[in-house]
Short mmCIF file of C-alpha atoms and ligand atoms in Angstrom, two decimals:
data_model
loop_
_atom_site.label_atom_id
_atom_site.label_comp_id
_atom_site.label_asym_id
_atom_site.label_seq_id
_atom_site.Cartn_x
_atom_site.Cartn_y
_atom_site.Cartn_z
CA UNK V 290 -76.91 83.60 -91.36
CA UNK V 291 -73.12 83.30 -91.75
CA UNK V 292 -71.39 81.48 -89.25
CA UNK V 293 -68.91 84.15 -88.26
CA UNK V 294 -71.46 86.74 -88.09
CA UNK V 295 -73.48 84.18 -85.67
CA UNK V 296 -70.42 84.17 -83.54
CA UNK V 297 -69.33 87.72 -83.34
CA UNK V 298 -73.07 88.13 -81.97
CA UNK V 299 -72.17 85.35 -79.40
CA UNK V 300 -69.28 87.27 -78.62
CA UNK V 301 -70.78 90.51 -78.06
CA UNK V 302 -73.45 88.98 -75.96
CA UNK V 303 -71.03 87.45 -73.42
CA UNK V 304 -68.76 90.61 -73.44
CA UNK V 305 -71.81 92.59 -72.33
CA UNK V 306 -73.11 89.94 -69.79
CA UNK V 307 -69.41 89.66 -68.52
CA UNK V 308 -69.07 93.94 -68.30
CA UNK V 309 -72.36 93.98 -66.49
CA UNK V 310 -71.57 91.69 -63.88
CA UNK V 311 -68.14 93.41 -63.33
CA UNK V 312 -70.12 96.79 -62.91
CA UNK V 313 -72.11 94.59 -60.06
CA UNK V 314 -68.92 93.63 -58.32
CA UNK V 315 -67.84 97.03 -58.58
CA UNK V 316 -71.24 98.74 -57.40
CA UNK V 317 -71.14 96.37 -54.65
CA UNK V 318 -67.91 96.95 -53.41
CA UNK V 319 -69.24 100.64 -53.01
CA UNK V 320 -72.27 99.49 -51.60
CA UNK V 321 -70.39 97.90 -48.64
CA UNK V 322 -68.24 100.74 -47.56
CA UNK V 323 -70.83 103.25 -48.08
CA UNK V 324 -73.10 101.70 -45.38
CA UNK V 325 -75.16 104.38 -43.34
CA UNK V 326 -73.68 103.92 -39.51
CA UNK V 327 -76.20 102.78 -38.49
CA UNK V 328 -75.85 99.62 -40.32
CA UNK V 329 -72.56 98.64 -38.45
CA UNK V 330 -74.18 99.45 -35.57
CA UNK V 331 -77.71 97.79 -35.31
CA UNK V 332 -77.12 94.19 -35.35
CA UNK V 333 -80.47 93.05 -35.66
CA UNK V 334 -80.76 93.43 -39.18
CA UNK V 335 -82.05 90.37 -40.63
CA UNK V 336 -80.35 89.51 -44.25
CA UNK V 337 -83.45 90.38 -46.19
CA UNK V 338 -83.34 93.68 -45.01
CA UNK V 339 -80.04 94.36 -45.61
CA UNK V 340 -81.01 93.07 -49.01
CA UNK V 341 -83.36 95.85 -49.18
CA UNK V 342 -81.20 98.34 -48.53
CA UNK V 343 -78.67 97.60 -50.52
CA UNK V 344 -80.30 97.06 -53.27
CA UNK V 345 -82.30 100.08 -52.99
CA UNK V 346 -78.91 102.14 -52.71
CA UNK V 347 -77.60 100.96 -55.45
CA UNK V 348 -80.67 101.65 -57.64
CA UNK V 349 -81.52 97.86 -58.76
CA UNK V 350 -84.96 97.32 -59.33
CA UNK V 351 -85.87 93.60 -58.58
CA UNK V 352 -89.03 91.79 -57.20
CA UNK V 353 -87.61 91.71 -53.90
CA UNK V 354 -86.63 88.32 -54.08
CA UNK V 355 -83.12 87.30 -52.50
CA UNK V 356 -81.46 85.60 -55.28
CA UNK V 357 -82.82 87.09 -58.68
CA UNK V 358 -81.85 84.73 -61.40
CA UNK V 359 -80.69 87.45 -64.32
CA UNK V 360 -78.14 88.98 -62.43
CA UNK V 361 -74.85 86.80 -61.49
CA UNK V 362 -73.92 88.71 -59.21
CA UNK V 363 -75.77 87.97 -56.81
CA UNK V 364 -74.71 84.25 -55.92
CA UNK V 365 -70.87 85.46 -56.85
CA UNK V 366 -70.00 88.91 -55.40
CA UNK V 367 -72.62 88.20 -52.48
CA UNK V 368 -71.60 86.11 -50.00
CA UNK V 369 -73.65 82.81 -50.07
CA UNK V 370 -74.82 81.06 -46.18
CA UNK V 371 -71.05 78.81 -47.07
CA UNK V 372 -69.31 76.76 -44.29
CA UNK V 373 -66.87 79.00 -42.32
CA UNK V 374 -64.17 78.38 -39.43
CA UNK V 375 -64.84 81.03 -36.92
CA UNK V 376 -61.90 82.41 -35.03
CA UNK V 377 -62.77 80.22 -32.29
CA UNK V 378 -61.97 77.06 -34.81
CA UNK V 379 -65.15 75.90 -34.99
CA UNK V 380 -67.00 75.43 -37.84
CA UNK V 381 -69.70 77.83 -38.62
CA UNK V 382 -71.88 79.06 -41.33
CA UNK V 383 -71.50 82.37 -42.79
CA UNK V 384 -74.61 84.54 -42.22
CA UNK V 385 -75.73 88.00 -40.99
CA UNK V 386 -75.17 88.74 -37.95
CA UNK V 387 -78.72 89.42 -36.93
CA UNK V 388 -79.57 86.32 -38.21
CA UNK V 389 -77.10 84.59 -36.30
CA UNK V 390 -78.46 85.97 -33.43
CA UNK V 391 -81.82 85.33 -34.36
CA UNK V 392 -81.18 81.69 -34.12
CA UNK V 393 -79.10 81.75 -31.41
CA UNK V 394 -75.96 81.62 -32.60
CA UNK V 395 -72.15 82.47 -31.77
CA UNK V 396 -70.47 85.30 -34.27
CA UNK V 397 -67.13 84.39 -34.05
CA UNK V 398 -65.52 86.34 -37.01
CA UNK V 399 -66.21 87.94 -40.39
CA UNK V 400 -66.78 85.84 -42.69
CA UNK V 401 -67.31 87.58 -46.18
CA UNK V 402 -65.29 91.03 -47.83
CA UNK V 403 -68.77 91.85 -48.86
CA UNK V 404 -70.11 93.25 -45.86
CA UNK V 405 -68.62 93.36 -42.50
CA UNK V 406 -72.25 92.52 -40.80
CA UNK V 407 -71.41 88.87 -42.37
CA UNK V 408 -70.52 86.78 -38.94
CA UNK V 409 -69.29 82.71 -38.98
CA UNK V 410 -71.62 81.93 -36.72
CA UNK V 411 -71.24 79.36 -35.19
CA UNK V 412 -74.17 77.17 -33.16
CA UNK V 413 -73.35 75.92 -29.79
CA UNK V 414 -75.82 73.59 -27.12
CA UNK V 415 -75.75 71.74 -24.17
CA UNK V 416 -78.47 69.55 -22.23
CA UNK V 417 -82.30 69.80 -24.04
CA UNK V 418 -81.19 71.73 -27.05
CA UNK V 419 -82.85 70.90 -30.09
CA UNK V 420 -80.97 71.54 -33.78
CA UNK V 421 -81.62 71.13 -37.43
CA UNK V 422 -78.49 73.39 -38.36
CA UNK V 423 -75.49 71.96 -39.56
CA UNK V 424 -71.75 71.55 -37.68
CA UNK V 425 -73.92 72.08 -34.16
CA UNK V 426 -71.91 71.40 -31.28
CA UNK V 427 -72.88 69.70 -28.12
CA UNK V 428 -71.29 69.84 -24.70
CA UNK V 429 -71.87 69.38 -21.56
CA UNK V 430 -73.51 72.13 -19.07
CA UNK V 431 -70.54 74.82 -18.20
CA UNK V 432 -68.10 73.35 -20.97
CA UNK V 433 -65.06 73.42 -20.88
CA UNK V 434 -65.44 72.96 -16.86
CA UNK V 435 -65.98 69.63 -16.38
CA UNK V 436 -69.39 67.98 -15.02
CA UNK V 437 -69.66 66.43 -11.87
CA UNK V 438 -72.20 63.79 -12.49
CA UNK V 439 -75.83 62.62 -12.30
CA UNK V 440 -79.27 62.76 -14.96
CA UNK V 441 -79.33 62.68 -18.68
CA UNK V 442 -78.58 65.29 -20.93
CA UNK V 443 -79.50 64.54 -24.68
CA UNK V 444 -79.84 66.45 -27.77
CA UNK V 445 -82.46 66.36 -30.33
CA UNK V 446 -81.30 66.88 -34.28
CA UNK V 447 -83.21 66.63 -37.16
CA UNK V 448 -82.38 67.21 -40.61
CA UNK V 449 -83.77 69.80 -42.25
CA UNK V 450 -85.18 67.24 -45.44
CA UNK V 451 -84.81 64.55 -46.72
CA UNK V 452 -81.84 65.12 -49.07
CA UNK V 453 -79.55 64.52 -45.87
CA UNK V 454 -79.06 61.04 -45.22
CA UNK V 455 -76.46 60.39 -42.56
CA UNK V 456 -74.92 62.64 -38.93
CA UNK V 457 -71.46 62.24 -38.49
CA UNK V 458 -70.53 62.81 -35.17
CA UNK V 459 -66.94 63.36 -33.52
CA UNK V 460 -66.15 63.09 -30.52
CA UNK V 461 -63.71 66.22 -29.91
CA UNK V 462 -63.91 65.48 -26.40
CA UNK V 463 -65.23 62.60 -24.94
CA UNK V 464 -64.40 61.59 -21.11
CA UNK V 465 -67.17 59.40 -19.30
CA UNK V 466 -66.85 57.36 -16.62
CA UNK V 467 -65.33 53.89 -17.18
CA UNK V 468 -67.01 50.76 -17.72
CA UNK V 469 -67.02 48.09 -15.23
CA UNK V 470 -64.34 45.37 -15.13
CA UNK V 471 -66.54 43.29 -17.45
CA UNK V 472 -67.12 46.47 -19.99
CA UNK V 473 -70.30 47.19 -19.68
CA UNK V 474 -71.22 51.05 -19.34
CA UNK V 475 -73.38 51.04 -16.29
CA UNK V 476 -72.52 53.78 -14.95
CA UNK V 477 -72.65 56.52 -17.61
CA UNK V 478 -73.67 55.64 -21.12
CA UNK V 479 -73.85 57.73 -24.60
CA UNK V 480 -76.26 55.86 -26.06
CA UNK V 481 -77.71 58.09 -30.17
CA UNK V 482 -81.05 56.41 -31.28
CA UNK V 483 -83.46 57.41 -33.69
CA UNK V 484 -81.58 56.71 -36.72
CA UNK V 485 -81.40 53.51 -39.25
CA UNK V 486 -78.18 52.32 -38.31
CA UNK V 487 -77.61 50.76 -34.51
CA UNK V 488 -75.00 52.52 -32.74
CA UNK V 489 -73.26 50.72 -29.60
CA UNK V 490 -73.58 51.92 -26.21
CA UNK V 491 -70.44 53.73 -25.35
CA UNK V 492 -68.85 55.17 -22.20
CA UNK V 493 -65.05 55.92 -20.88
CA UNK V 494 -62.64 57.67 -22.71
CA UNK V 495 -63.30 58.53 -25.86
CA UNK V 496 -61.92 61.90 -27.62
CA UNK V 497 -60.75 62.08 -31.46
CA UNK V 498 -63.60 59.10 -31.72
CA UNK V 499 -66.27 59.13 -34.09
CA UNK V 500 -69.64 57.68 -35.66
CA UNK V 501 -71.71 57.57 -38.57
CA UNK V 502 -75.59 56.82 -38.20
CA UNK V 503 -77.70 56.94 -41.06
CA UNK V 504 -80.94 58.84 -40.34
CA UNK V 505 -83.99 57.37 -40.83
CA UNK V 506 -85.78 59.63 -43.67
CA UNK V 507 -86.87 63.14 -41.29
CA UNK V 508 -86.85 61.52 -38.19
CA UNK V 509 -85.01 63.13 -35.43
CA UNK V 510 -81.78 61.48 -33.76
CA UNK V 511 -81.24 62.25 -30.21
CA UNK V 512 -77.41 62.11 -28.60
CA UNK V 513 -78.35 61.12 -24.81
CA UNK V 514 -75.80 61.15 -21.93
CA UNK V 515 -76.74 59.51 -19.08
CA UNK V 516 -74.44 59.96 -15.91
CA UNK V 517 -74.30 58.71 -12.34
CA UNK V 518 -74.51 61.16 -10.07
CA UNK V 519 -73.40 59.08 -7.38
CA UNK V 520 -69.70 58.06 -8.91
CA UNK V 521 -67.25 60.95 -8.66
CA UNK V 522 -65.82 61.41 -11.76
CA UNK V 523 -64.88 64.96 -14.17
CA UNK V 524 -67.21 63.93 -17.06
CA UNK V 525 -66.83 66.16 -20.10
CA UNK V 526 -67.59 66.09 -23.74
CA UNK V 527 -67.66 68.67 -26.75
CA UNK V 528 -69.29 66.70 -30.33
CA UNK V 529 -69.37 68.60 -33.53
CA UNK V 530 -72.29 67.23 -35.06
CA UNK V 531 -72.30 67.12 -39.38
CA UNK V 532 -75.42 66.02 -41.35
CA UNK V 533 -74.11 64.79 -44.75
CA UNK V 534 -76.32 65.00 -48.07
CA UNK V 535 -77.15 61.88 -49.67
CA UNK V 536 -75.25 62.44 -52.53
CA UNK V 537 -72.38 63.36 -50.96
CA UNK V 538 -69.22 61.88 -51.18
CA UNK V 539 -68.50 62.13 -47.81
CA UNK V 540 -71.16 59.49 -47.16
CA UNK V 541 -70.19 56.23 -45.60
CA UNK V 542 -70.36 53.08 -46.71
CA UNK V 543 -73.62 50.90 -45.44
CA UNK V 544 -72.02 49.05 -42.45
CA UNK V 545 -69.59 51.69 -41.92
CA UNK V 546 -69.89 52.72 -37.87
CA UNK V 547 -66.30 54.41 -38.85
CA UNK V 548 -65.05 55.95 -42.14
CA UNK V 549 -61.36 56.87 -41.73
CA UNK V 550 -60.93 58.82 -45.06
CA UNK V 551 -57.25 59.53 -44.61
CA UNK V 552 -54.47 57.72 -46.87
CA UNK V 553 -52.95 56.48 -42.90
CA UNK V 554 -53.79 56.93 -39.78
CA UNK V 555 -54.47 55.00 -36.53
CA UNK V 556 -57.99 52.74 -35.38
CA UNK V 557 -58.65 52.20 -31.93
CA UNK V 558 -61.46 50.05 -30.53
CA UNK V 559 -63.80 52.35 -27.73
CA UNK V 560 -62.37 53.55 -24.73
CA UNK V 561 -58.53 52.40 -25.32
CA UNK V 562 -56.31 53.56 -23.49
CA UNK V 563 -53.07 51.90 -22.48
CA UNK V 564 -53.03 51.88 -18.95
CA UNK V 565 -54.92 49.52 -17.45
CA UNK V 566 -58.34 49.28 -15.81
CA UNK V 567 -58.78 50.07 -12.29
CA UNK V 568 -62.06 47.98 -12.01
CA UNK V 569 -62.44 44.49 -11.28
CA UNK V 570 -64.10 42.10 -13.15
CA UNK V 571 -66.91 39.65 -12.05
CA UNK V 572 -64.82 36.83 -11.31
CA UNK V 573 -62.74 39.07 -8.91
CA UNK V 574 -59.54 39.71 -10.98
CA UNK V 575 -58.55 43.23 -13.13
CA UNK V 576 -60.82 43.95 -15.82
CA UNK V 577 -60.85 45.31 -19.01
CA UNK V 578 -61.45 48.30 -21.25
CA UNK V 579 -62.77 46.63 -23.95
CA UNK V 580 -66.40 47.76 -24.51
CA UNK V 581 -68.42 44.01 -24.52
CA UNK V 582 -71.09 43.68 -27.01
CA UNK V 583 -69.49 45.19 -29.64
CA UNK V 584 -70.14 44.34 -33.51
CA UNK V 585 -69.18 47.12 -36.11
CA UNK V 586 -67.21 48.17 -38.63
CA UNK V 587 -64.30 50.54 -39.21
CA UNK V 588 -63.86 51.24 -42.81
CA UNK V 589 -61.25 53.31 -44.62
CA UNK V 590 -61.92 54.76 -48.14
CA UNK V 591 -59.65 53.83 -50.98
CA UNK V 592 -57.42 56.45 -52.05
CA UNK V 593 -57.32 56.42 -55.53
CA UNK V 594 -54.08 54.28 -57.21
CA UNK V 595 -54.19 52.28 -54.18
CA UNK V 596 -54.81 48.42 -54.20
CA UNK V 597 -54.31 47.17 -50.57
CA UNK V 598 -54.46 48.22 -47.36
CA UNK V 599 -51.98 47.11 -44.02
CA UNK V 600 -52.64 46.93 -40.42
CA UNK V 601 -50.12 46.70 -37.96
CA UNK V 602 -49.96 47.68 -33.91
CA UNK V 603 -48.64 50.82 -32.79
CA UNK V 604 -45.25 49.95 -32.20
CA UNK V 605 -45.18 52.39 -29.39
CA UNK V 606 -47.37 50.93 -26.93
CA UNK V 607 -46.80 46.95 -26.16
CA UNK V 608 -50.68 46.85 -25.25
CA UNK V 609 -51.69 48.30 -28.66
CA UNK V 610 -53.44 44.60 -29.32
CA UNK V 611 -54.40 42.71 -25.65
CA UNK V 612 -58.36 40.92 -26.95
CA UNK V 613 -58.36 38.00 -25.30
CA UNK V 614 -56.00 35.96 -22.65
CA UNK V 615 -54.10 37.25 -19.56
CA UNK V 616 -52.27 40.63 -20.06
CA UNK V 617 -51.31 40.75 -16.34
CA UNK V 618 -49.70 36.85 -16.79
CA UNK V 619 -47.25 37.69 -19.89
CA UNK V 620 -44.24 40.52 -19.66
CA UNK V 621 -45.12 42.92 -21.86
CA UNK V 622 -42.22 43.43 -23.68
CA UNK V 623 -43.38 39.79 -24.95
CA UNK V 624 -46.85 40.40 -25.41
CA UNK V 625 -46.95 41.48 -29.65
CA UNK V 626 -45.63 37.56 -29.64
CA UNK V 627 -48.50 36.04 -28.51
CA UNK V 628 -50.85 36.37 -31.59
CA UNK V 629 -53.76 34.33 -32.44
CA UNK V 630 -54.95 34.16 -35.91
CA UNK V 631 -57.88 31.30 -36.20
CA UNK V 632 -61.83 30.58 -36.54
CA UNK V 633 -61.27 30.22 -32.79
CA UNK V 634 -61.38 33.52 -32.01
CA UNK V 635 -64.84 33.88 -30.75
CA UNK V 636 -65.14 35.82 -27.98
CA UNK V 637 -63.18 39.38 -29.01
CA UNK V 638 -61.81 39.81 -31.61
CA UNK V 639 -61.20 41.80 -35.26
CA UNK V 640 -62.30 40.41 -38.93
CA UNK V 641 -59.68 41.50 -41.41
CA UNK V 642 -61.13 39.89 -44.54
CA UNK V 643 -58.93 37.98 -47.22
CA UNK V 644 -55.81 38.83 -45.16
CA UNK V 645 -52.25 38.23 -45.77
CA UNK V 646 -49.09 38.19 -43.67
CA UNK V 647 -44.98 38.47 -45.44
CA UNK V 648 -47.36 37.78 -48.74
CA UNK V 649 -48.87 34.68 -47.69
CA UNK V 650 -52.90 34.12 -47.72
CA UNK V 651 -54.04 32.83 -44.49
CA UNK V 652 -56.44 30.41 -43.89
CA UNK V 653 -58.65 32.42 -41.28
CA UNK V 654 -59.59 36.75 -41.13
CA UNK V 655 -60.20 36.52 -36.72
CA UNK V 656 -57.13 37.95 -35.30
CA UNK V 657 -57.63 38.00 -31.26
CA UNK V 658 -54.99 36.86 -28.86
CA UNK V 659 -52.33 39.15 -27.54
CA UNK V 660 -50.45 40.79 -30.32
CA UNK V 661 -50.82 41.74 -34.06
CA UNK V 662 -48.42 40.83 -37.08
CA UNK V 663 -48.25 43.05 -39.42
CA UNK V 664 -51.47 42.02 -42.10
CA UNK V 665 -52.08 43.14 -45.30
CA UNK V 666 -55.93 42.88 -47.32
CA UNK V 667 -56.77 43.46 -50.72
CA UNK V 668 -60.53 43.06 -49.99
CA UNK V 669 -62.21 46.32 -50.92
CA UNK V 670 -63.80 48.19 -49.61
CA UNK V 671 -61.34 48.86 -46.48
CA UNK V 672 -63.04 47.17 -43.55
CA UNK V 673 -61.88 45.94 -40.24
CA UNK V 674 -64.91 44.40 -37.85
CA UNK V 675 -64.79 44.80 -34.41
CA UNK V 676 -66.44 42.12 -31.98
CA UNK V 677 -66.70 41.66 -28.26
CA UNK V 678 -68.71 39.49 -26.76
CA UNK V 679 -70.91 40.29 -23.24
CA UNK V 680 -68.24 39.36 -20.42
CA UNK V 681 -64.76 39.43 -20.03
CA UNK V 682 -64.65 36.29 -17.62
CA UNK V 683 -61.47 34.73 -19.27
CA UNK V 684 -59.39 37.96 -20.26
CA UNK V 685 -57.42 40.06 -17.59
CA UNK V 686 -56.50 43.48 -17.99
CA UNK V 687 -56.92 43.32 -21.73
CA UNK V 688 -57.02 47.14 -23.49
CA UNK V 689 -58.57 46.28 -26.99
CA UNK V 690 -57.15 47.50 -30.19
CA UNK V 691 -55.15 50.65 -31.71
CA UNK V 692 -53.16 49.55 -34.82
CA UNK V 693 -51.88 52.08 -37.86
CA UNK V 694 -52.74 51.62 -40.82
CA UNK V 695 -51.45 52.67 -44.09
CA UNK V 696 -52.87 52.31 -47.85
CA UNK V 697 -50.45 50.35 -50.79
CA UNK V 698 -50.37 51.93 -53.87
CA UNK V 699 -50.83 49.66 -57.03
CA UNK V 700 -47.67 47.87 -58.21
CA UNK V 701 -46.84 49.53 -61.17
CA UNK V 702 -46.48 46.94 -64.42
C1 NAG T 821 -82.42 97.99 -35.11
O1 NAG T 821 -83.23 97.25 -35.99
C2 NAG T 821 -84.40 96.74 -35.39
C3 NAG T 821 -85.09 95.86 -36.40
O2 NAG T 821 -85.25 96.50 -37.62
C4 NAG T 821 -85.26 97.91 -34.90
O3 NAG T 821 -86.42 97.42 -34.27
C5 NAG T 821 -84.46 98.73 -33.91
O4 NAG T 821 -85.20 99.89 -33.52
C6 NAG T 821 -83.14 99.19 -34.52
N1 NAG T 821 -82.30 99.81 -33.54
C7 NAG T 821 -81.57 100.89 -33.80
C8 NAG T 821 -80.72 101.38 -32.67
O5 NAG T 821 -81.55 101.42 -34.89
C1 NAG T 822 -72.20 70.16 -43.11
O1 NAG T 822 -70.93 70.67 -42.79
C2 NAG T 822 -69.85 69.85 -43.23
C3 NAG T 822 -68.55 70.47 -42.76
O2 NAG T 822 -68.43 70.38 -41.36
C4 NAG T 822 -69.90 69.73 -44.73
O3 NAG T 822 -68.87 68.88 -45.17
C5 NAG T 822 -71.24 69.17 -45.15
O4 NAG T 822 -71.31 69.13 -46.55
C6 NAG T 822 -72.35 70.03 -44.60
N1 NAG T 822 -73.62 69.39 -44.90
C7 NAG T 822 -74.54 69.94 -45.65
C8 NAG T 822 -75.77 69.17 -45.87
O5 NAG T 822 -74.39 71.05 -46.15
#
């Protein structure tokens, strides 16, 4: 046949296909404010039967199935179970309301101009829960309030199959009690096992932190908090828990504990703060909040066009880089000058590889010491280690790390 006729029939198919599915849209839109009362009413309706029924009203004949393939419609003009932020700003899957119910969920909002029975719901536990759903949040027993202390309260997730291959979790509100003077959390501890990636045993103050752990194939990670009931202290936490797809590019990079994916932006080591600790170490003297035992990494993801990456403290607050040495035996308006950049860092300290300072390579990538000048890596991809060894015998007072960083675009040639 002719090659124009061949097209004109082309043509004519995909002007009928297109009409058809505008008719749907249409239909639909009738469907949804012609709803019998008692739809907006009963709010146990479970999606397939609202399925039913509006299919039935509108006269389509189809096997009953909830996505039948020949009609677009259907995964356009009907809302799909797509990420939502409920009017409480949390983030929440968009679902019938019944159904939301049905597993326990929190409506907070519409969530779809199809049908007003469409709900973000959003899922919310505390102590014992169990999840496979996505964005769950955990929090402590009467959240916001704050929790006085004493037992272990732990969550169980496990992803749904194997296509998901990490759980991002972050922290919104994180506020433990501190470690002791030598860092160690002994008195409360979050400790998340289960997956394939080791997480470190955190405690103190924590919010706006967050982790990756990879899972390990099906198997179930469980979030524990273990408190003291004995130490007075308002604990209180709130995670938003995200599984990520293993072929998403949200993933992290193997090694990745952190994965800052913003162009700049701060790092701080766990539980920094810049007032001191109140505990005192083993040898007698103040102690620190540096976390001991500490070996990850904090990676950043290259923006595109960009070719290096700089650190530098923020300029703010003078104990924005106190590793190792005496912060309570230096002024602190002199403490930035007391940097150490050497193989001899081995007790605390950072791993900035191939760095440079002003443009010059230097010999070593262990900054520890007292301060930070400003350093610059090329090294891709964006990593800074963090390491602390098991006692703080030798450092008073120190804080750890929280330094800005900001991504170089390429010179242009
Ligand atoms: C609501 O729907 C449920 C489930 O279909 C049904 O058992 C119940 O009787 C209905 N309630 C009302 C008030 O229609
Ligand atoms: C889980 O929710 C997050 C948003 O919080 C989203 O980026 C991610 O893709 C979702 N994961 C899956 C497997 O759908």
């Amino acid at each position: 046949m002719p090659a124009s006729t061949h097209s004109k029939r082309i043509l004519a198919i995909v002007l009928i296909y297109f009409s058809t599915y505008v008719l749907g849209i249409y239909s639909a839109a009738r469907a949804s404010t012609q709803l019998p009362l008692a739809y907006t009413r009963n709010e146990s309706h479970t999606l397939d039967q609202l399925d039913r029924e509006l299919s039935s009203e509108r006269g389509l004949r189809h096997s009953g199935s909830r996505n039948p393939r020949w009609f677009p419609f259907y995964t356009i003009g009907r809302f799909s179970n797509d990420l939502c932020l409920g009017n409480n700003l949390l983030m929440g899957t968009c679902m019938i309301n019944g159904e939301c119910k049905d597993n326990k969920g929190v409506a907070a909002g519409q969530c779809s101009s199809i049908t007003q029975q469409a709900v973000c719901c959003i899922y919310q536990r505390t102590c014992g829960a169990s999840t496979s759903y996505n964005n769950t949040y955990f929090y402590n027993s009467n959240y916001p309030a704050p929790y006085a202390g004493g037992g272990r309260c732990s969550i169980v997730i496990t992803p749904p199959d194997s296509t998901i291959c990490q759980l991002r979790v972050d922290f919104l509100a994180l506020s433990l009690a501190p470690p002791t003077g030598d860092g160690l959390c002994s008195t409360d501890a979050l400790t998340i096992s289960g997956g394939a990636s080791q997480v470190p045993t955190i405690c103190g103050e924590n919010s706006g932190q967050h982790i990756y752990v990879d899972f390990n194939g099906v198997s179930p990670i469980t979030i524990s908090v273990a408190t003291s009931g004995g130490y007075t202290f308002n604990r209180q936490w709130q995670f938003q828990t995200r599984m990520i797809g293993c072929t998403s590019a949200t993933l992290a990079p193997a090694g990745c504990l952190q994965f800052h994916t913003a162009t700049s932006g701060t790092i701080a080591s766990f539980n920094y703060v810049s007032a001191a600790s109140s505990a005192l170490n083993s040898i007698g003297v103040q102690g620190t909040r540096q976390l001991s035992n500490m070996r990850y990494g904090i990676c950043i993801r290259k923006a595109s066009g960009v070719c290096s990456i700089t650190y530098s403290q923020v300029g703010s607050d003078a104990y924005s880089f106190t590793m190792t040495n005496d912060v309570g035996a230096v002024d602190p308006t002199l403490l930035a000058t007391s940097a150490v950049q050497s193989q001899d860092c081995t007790t605390d300290y950072i791993v900035i590889p191939a760095p440079s300072q002003g443009g010059v390579m230097l010999p070593s990538d262990r900054f520890c010491g007292l301060g930070l000048v400003t350093t610059t890596s090329s090294a891709k991809p964006f990593v800074v280690y963090a390491v602390t060894d098991s006692n703080e015998e030798l450092d008073i007072s120190n804080r750890g790390f929280y330094l800005s960083y900001s991504q170089n675009s390429c010179p242009v040639l």
